Coordinates of C-alpha atoms in Angstrom, one line a residue:
X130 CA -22.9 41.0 -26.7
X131 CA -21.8 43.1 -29.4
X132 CA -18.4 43.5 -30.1
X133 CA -16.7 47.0 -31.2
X134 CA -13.9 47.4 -33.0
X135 CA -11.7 50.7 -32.4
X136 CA -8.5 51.3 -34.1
X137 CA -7.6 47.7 -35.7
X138 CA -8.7 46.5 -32.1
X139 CA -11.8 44.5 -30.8
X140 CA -12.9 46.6 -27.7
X141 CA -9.9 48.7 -27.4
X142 CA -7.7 46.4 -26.6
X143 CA -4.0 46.1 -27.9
X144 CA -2.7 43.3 -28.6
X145 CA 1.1 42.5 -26.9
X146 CA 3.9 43.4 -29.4
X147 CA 0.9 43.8 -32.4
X148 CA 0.6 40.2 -32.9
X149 CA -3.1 38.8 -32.1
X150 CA -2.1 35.3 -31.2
X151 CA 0.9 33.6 -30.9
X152 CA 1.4 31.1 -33.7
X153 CA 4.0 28.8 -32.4
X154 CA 2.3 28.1 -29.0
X155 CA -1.0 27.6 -30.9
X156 CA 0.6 25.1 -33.5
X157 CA 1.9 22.9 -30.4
X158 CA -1.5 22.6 -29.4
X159 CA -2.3 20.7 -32.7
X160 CA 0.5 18.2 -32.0
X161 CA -0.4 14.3 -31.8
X162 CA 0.6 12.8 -28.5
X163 CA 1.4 9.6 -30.6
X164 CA 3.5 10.4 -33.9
X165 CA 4.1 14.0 -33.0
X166 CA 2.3 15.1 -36.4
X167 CA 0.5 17.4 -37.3
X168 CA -3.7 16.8 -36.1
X169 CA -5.9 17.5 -38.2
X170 CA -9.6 16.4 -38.8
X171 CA -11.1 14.3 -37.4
X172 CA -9.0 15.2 -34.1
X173 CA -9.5 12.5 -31.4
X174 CA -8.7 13.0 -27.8
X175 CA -8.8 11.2 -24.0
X176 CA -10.9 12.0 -21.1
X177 CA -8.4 14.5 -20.1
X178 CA -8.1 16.4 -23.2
X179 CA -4.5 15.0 -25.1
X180 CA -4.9 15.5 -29.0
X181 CA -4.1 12.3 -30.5
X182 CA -4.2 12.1 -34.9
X183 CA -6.9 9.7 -36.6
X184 CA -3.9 7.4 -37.5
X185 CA -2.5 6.9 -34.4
X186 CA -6.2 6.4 -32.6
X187 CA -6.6 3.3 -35.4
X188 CA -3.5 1.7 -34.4
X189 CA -3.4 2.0 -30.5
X190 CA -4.5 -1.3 -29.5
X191 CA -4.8 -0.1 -25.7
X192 CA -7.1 2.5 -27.2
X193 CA -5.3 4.9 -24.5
X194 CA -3.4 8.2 -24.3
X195 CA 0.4 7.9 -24.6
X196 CA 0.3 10.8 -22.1
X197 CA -2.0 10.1 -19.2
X198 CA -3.4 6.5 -20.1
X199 CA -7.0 7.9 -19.9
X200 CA -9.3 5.6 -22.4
X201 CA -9.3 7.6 -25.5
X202 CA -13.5 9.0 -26.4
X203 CA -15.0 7.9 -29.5
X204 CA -16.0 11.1 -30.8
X205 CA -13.8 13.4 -32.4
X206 CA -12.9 17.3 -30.7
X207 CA -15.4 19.4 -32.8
X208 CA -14.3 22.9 -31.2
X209 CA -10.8 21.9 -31.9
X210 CA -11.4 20.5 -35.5
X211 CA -12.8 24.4 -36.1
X212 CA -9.8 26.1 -35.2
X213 CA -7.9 23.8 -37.1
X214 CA -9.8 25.0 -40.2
X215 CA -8.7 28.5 -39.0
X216 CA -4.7 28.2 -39.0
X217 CA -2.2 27.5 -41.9
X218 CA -0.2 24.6 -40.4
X219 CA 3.5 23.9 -41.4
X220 CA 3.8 21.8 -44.8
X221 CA 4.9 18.1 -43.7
X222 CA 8.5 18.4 -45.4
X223 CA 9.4 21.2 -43.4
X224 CA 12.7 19.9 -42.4
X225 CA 13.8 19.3 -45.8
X226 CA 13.2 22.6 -46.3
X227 CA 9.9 23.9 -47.5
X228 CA 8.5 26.8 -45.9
X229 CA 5.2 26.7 -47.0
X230 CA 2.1 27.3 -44.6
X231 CA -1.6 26.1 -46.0
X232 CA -4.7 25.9 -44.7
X233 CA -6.1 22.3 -44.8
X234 CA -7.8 22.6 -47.8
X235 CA -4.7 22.8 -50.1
X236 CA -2.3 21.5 -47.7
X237 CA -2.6 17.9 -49.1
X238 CA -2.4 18.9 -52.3
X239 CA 0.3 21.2 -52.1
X240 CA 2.5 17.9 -50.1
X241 CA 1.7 15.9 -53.4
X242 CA 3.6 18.2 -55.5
X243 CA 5.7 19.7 -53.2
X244 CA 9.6 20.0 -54.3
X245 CA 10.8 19.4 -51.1
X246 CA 9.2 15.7 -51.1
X247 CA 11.1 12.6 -51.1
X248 CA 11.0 10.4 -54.7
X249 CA 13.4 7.5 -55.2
X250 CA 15.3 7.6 -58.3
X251 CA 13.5 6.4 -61.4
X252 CA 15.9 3.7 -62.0
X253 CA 15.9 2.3 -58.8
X254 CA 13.9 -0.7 -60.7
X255 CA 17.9 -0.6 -62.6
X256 CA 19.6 -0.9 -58.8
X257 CA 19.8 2.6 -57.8
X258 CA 19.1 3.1 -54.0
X259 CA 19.3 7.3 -54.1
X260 CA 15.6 8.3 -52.1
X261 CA 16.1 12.4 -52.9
X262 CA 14.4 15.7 -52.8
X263 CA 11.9 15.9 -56.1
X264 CA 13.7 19.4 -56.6
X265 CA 16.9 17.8 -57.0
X266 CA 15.4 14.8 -59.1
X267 CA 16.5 16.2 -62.5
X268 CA 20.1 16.6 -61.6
X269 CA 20.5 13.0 -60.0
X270 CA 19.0 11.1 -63.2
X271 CA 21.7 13.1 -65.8
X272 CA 24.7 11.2 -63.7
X273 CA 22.8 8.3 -62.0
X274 CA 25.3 5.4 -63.2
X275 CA 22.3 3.0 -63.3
X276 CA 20.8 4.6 -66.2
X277 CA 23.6 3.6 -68.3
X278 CA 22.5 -0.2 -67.0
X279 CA 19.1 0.3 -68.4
X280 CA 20.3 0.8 -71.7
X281 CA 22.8 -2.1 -71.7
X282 CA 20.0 -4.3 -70.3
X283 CA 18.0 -2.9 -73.4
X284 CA 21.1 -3.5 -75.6
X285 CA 21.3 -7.0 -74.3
X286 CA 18.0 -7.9 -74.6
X287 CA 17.6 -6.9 -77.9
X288 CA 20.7 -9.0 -78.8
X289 CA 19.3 -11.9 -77.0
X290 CA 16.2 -11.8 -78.9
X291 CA 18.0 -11.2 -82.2
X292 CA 20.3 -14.6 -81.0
X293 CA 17.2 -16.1 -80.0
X294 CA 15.9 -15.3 -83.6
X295 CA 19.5 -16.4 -85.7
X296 CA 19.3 -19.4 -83.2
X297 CA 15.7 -20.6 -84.5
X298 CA 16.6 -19.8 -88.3
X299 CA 19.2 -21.5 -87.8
X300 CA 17.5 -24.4 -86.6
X301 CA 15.1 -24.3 -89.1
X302 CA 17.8 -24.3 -92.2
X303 CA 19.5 -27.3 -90.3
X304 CA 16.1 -29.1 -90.6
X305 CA 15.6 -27.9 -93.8
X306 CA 19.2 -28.9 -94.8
X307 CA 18.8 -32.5 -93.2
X308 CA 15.8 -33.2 -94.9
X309 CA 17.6 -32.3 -97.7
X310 CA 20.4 -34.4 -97.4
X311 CA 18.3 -37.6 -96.5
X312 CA 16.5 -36.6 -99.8
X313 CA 19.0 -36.5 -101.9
X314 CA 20.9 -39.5 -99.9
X315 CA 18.0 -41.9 -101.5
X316 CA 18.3 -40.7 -104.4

């Protein structure tokens, strides 16, 4: 069947208020019934249709739908797993702010870099417990007070090793002066 296209439409048809489908309602189809993420290839489902994500499927131990309890199928939705590859899906640190949409071919790597993901402070190593957005990163580490402890464990290290050192010359020159003295005490 062939289809026509007349005026921006297929067949003639007008779309409701000009949009084609409606995004949100489509996105909510692409919810996991497990961890409420985002599915995405491969997109596992139950006898009854419920979408569940790869990582929830490897960790149900009941190997059953959280919705229905139907035994989940062993193969993954391939008509589903299409339109997936068809829609930009929200970026995964959307409530922290980021209001990127990719398709699933940079989506991953866009998350990686994202500004809106969550790093821990580089001197949490130091005792610093502040988990915040990358974006903010740069401002955190010019006050974080544990910085300032990383250089005086530096500062104190390097004393200990230069007490360690005086501590093992001076060793040595007491042996040094002992055998002397014993020397000399012979004599």
């Amino acid at each position: 069947m062939e289809k026509r296209h007349v005026n921006g439409t297929m067949n003639g048809l007008k779309p409701h208020d000009g949009n084609l489908v409606n995004y949100e309602a489509l996105l909510r189809l692409f919810e996991c019934n497990g961890c409420k993420d985002w599915v995405t290839p491969p997109i596992y489902h139950c006898r009854k249709g419920h979408l569940v994500c790869c990582s929830c499927k490897q960790n149900m131990k009941a190997n059953s739908c959280h919705v229905c309890k139907q035994r989940l199928l062993d193969t993954s939705n391939i008509a589903m797993e299409q339109v997936a590859l068809t829609i930009a899906f929200p970026c995964k640190f959307q409530s922290q702010g980021c209001s990127e949409c990719l398709f699933l071919d940079s989506k991953a790597t866009h998350e990686a870099f994202c500004s809106f993901r969550p790093v821990p402070c580089q001197y949490a190593t130091n005792g610093c417990k502040e988990v915040l957005q990358f974006q903010d990163m740069v401002e955190h580490v010019k006050v974080c007070l544990h910085k300032l402890s990383r250089q005086m464990s530096l500062t104190t290290q390097t004393n200990s090793v230069t007490t360690h050192s005086e501590v093992k010359r001076a060793a040595s020159f007491a042996s040094r002066l002992k055998t002397t003295i014993s020397i000399r005490s012979k004599d």
